[in-house]
Coordinates of C-alpha atoms and ligand atoms in Angstrom, one line a residue:
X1 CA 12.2 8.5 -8.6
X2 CA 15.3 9.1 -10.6
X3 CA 13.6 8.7 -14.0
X4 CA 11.6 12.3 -15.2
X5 CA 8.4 11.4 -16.8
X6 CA 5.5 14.0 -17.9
X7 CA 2.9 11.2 -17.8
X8 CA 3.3 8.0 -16.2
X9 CA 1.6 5.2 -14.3
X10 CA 2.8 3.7 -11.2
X11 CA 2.0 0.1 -10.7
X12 CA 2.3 -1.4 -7.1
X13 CA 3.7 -4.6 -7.6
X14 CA 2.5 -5.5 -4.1
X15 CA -1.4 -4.7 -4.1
X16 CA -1.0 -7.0 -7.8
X17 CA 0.1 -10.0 -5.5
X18 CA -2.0 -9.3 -2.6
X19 CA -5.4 -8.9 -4.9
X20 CA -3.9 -12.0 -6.2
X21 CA -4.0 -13.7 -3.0
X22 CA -7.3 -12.0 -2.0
X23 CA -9.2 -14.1 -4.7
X24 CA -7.2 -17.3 -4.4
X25 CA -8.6 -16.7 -0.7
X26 CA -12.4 -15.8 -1.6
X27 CA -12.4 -19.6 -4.0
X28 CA -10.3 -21.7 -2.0
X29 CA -7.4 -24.5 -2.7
X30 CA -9.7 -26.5 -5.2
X31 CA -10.5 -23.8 -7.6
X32 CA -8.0 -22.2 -10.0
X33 CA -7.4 -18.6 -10.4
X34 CA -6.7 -17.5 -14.0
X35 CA -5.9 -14.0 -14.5
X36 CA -7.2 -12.3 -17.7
X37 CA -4.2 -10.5 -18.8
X38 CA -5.7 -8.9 -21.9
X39 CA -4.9 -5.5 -23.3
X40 CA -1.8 -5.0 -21.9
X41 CA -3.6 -5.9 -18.4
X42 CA -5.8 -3.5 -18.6
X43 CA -3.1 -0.8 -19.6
X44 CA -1.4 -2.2 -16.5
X45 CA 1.8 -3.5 -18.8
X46 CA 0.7 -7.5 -19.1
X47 CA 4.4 -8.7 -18.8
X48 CA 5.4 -7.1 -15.5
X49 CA 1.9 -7.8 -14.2
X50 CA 2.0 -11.8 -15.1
X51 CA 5.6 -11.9 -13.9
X52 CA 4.9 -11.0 -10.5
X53 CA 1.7 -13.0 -10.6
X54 CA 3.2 -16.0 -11.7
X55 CA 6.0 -15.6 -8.5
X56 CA 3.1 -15.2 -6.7
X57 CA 1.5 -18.3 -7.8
X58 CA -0.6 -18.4 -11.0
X59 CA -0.1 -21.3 -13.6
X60 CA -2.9 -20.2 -15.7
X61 CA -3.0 -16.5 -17.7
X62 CA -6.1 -15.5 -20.2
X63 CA -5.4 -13.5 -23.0
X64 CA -7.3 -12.1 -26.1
X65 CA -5.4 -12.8 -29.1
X66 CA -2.6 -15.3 -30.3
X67 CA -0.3 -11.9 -30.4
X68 CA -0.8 -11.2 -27.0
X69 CA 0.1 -15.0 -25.9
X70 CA 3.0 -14.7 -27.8
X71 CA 4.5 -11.8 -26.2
X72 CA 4.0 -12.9 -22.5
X73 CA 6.1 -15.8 -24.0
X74 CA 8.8 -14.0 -25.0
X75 CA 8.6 -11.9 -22.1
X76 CA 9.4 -14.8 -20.2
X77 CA 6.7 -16.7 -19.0
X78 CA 7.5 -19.6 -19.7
X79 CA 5.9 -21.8 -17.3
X80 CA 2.1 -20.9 -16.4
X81 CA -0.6 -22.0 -19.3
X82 CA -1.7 -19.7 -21.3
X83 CA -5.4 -19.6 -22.7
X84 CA -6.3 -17.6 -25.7
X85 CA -9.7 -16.4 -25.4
X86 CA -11.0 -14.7 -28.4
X87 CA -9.5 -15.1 -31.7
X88 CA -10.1 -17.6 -34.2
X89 CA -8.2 -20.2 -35.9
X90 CA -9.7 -19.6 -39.1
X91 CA -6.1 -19.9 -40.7
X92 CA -3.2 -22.6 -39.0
X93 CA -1.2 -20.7 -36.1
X94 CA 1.9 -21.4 -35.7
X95 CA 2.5 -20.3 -32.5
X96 CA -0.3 -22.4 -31.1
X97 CA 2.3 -25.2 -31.2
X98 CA 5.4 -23.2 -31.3
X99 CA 4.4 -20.8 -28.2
X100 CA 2.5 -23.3 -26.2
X101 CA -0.6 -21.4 -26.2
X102 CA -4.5 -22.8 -25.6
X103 CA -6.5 -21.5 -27.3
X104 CA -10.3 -21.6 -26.7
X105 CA -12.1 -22.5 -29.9
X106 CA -15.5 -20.8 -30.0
X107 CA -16.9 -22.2 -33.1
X108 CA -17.2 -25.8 -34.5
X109 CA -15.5 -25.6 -37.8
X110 CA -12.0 -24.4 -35.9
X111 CA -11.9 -28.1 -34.9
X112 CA -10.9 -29.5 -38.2
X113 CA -7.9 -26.6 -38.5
X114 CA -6.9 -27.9 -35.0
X115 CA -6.9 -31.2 -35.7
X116 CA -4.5 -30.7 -38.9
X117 CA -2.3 -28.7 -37.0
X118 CA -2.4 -31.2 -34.0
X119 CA -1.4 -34.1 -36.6
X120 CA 1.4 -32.3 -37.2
X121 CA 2.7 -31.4 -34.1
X122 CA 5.4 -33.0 -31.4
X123 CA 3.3 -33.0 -28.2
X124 CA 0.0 -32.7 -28.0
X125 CA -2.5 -29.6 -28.3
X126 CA -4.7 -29.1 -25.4
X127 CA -7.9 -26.7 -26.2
X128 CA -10.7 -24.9 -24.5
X129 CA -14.1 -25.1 -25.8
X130 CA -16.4 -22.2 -25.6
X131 CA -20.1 -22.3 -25.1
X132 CA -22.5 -19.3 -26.0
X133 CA -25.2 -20.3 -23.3
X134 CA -27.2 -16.7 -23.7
X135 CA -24.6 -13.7 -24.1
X136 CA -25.2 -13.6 -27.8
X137 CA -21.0 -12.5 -28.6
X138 CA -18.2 -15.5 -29.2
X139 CA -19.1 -19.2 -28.5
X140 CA -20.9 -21.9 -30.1
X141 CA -24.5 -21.6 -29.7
X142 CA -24.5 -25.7 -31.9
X143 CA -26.8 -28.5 -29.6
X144 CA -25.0 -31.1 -27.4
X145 CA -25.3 -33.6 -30.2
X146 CA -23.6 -31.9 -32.9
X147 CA -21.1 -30.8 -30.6
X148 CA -20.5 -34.3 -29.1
X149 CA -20.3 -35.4 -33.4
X150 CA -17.7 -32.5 -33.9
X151 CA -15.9 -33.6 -30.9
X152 CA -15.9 -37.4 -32.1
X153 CA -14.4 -36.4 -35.2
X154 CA -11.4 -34.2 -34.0
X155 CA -10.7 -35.0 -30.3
X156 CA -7.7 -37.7 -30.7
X157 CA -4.5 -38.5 -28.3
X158 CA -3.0 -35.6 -30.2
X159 CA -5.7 -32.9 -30.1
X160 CA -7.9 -33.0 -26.3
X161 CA -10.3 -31.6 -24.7
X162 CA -9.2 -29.9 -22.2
X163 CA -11.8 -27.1 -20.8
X164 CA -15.2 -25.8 -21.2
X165 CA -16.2 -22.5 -20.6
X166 CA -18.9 -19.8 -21.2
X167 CA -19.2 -16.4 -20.2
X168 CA -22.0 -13.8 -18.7
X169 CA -23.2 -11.2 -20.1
X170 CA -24.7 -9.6 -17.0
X171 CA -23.6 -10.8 -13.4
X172 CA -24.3 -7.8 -11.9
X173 CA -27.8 -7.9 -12.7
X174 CA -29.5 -9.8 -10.0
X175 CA -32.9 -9.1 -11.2
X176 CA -33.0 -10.1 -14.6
X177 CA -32.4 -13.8 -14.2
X178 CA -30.0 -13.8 -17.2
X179 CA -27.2 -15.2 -15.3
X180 CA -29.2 -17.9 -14.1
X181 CA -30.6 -19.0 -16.9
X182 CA -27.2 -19.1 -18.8
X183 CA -25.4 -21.2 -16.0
X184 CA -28.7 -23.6 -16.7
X185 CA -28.3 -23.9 -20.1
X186 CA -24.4 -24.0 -20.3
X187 CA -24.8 -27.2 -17.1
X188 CA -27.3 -28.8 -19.0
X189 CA -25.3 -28.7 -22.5
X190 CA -22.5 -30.0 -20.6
X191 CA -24.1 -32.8 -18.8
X192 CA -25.2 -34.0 -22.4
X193 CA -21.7 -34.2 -23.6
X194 CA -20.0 -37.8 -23.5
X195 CA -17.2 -36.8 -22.1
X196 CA -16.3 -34.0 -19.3
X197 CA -13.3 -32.0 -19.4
X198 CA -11.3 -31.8 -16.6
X199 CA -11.4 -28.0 -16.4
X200 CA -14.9 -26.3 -16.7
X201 CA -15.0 -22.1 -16.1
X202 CA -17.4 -19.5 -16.2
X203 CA -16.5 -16.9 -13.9
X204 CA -15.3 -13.1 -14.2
X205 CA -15.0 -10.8 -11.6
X206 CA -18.1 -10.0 -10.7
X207 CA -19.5 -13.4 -10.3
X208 CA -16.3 -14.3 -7.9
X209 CA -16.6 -11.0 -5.9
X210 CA -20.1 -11.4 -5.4
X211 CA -19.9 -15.2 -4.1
X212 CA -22.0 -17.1 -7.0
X213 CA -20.2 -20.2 -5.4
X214 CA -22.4 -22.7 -8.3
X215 CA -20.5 -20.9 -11.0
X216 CA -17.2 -21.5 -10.1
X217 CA -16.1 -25.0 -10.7
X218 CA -12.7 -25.8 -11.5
X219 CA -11.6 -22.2 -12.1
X220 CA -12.0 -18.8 -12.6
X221 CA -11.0 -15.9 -14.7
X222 CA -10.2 -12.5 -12.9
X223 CA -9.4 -9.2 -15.1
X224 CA -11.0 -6.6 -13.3
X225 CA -10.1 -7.8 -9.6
X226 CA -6.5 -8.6 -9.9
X227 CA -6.0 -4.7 -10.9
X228 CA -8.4 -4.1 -8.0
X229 CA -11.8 -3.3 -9.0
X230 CA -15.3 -4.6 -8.4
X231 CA -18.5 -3.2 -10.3
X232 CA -21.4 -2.4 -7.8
X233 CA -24.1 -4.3 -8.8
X234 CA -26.6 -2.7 -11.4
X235 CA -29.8 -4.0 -10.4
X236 CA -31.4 -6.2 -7.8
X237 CA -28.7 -5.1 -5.0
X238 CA -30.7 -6.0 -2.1
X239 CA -30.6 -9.5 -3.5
X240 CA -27.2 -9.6 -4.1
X241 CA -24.5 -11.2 -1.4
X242 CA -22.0 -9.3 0.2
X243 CA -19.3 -8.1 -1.9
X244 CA -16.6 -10.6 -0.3
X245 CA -13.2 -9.6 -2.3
X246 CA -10.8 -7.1 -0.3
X247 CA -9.0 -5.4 -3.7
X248 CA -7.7 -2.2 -4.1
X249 CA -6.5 -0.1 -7.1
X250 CA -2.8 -1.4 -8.2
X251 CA -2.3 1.5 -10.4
X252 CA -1.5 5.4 -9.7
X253 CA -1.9 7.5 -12.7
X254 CA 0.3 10.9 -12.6
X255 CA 1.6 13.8 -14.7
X256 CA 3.0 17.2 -14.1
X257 CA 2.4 20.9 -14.6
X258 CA 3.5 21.6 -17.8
X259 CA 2.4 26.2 -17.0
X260 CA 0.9 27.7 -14.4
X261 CA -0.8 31.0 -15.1
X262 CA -3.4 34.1 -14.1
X263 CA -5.8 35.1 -15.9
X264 CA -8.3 37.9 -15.7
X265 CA -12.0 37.8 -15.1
X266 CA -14.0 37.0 -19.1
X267 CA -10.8 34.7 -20.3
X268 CA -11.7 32.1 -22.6
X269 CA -9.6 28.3 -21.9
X270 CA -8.6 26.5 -24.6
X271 CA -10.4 24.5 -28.0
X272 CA -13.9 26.0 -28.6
X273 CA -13.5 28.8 -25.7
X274 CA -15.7 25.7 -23.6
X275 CA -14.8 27.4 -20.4
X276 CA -14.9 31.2 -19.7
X277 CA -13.3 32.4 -16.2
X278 CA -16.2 34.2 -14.2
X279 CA -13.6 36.2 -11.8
X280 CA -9.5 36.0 -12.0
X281 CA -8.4 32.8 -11.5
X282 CA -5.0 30.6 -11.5
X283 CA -4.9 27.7 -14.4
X284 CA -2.4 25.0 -14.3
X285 CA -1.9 22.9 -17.7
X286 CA -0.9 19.5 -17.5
X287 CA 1.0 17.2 -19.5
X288 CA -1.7 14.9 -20.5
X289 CA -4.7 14.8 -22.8
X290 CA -6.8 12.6 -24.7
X291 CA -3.8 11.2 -26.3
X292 CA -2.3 9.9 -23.0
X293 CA -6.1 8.6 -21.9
X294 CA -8.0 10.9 -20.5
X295 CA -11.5 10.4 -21.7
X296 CA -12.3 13.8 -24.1
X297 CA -15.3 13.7 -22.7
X298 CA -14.1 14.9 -19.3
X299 CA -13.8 18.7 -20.6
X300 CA -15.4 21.0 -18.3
X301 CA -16.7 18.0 -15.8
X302 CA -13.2 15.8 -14.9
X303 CA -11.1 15.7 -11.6
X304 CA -7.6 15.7 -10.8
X305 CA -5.7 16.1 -7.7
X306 CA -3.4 18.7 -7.1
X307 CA -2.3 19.5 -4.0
X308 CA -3.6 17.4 -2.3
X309 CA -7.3 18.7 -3.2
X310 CA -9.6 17.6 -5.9
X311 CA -9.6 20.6 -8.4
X312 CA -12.0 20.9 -11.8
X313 CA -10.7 20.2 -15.7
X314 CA -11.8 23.4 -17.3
X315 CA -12.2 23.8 -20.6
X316 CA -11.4 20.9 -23.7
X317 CA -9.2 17.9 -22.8
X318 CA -6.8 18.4 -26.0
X319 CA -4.4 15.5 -27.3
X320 CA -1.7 16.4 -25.3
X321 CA -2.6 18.7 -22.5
X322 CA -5.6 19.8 -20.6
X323 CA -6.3 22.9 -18.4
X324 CA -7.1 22.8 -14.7
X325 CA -7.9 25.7 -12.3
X326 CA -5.6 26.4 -9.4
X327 CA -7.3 28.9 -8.3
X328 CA -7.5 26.5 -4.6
X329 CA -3.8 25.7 -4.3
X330 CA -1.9 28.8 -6.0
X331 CA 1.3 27.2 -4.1
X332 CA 2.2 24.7 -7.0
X333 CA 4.6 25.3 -10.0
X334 CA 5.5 23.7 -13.5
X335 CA 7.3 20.3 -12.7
X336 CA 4.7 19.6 -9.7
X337 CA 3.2 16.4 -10.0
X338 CA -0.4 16.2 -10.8
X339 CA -2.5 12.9 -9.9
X340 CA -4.8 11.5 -12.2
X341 CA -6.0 7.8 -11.0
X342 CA -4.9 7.6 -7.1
X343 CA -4.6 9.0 -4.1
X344 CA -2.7 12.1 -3.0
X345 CA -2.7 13.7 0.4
X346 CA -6.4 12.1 1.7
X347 CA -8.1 13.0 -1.7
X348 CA -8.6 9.9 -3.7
X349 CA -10.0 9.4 -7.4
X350 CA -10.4 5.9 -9.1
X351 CA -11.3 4.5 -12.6
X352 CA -14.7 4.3 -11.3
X353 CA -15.1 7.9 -10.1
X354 CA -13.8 8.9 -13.5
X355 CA -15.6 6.7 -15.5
X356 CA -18.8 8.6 -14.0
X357 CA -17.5 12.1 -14.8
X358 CA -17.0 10.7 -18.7
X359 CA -20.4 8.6 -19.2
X360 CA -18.2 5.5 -19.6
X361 CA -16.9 2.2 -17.5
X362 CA -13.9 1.9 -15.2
X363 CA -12.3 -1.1 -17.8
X364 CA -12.4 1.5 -20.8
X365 CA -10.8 4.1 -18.5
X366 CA -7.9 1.5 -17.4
X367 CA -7.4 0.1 -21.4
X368 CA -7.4 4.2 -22.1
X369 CA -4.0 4.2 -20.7
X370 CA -2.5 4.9 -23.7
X371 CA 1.7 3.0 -25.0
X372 CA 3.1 6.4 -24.7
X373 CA 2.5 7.1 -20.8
X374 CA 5.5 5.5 -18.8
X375 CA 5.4 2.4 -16.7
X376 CA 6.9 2.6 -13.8
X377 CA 6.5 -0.3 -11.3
X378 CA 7.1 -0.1 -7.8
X379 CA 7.4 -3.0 -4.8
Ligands
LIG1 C1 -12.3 -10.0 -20.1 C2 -12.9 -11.4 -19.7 C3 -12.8 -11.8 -18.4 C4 -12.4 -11.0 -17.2 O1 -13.4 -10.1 -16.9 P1 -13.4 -9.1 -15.6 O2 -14.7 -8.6 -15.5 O3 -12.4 -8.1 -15.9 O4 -13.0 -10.0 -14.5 C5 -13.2 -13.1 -18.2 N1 -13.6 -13.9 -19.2 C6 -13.7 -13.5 -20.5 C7 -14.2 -14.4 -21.5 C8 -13.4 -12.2 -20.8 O5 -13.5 -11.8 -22.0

């Protein structure tokens, strides 16, 4: 690598496709695959990411917010749809029109502000309607009839329906019935409606991975998967299906040694003396700390590989750097690269594994990421 970075991420540009390819696979040819492309792609860079996903086939990208739609525009994709999941159009956006961006309206009184900026518009605005059928977060929760009555008064040549969609708050529960009863609720709501969109979505990653085939429909919306990760199922496992998505992690996480040093038997390490050496050991400090991502909650109980082994975090994770014992592989010296998220001769950590160690979940680990660690993007 020519560049020098203290803290970077590699992202295989290769296992993005090929997870790509693996769920396009898993649906089949009549159900679309719309990656969520959301914070930054789950700290995976969201404009590298939907570049090579788009040469690799997608016409659809999710997103959060208007902001983030914008900038995969002006990053260059120009061509694939882009569908704006959760913001809210309580004020005229612009860049709805100006951006070409679809935005899913989650309430009934955003119809109205659509339909205004529609009116005024050269071509005409395509939106997504979102339903809450049971998760309790963003989506109308209004009955078929007063949806049908808000539709009727905004849905013109110049404003259409395009999609309907709802979301689940727990497929990987596959004992407490929740998903089924929201998939119930959501199909009856839409078999009251007068008319049917032409694109109807409900699924995430787990719901895909695990092979809820009734959910799918005309598409679906991978985050998790596309970066190569599946949640094991929470509850109810023996009723699950087979997990039937081949994904991998796209994304190696690395720093270096910053110091390497000895120190004597009864040595406190860093904030708070947290760790106390019980005989001589080796330290190594690395260039990365909460700052960069790593969950503060890993003092004293994270992993990194160095070496090629898995060695302990000791001590505090501070805001830039964060101690790790040696003591295994006294061999390595400052500029040595250190693996955080990866693999590194046969030892092997994940979001997942990590996310364990800190008492949190592998999409909080991956979002961690924080701007100032490097991207650096490999074939
Ligand atoms: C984030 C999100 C997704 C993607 O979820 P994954 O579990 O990462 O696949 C899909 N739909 C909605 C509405 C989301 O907010």
């Amino acid at each position: 690598m020519p560049e020098y970075h203290r803290c970077w991420i590699e992202v295989s540009r290769d296992r993005l496709a090929r997870n790509y390819a693996s769920i396009r696979k898993a649906v089949g040819p009549d159900v679309e695959v719309c990656p969520v492309v959301k914070a930054d792609a789950y700290g995976h860079g969201a404009a590298e990411v939907s570049r090579v996903l788009a040469r690799a086939g997608a016409r659809w990208f999710a997103v959060s917010s208007f902001e983030e739609g914008v900038a995969l525009r002006e990053a260059g994709i120009a061509g694939p749809r882009i569908l704006v999941m959760a913001d809210s159009l309580a004020v005229e956006r612009a860049e709805v029109v100006t951006h070409r961006l679809t935005p899913a309206v989650h309430s009934l009184d955003e119809l109205p502000v659509l339909r205004r900026m529609a009116a005024g518009a050269a071509e005409p605005i395509d939106f997504h309607l979102k339903i809450d059928s049971g998760m309790g977060r963003l989506g109308t929760r209004a009955p078929a009839a007063e949806i049908a009555r808000a539709l009727a008064a905004a849905v013109s040549p110049k404003l259409r329906l395009e999609g309907v969609m709802t979301h689940f708050a727990s497929a990987a529960d596959y004992q407490s019935g929740q998903t089924e009863r929201q998939l119930a609720a959501f199909y009856e709501l839409l078999d009251a409606l007068p008319v049917q969109p032409r694109i109807v979505h409900t699924s995430a990653t787990v719901p895909i991975a695990y092979g809820r085939r009734e959910a799918w429909r005309s598409m679906v919306r991978p985050g998790h998967a596309i970066y190569g990760y599946v949640s094991p199922i929470v509850r109810g496992a023996d009723s699950a299906p087979p997990r039937m998505l081949d994904v991998a992690p796209a994304l190696a996480w690395k720093t270096r040694l910053l110091a390497v040093k000895d120190i004597p038997a009864g040595s406190p390490i860093g904030y708070g003396a947290m760790y106390t050496a019980a005989a001589p050991m080796r330290v190594g400090i690395i260039g990365a700390g909460y700052a960069d991502g790593i969950p503060h909650r890993l003092g004293n109980k994270g992993k990194v590989i160095a070496g090629g082994q898995l060695v302990s975090m000791i001590g505090a994770v501070s805001m830039d750097v964060t101690t790790i014992d040696l003591t295994s592989v006294p061999h390595l010296k400052p500029g040595d690269v250190v693996t955080l998220l990866g693999e590194e001769g046969g030892a092997r950590i994940d979001a997942q594994q990590v996310a364990r160690l800190a008492g949190t979940i592998s999409y909080s680990v991956l979002c961690g990421i924080s701007a100032r660690v490097a991207h650096v993007y490999v074939d």
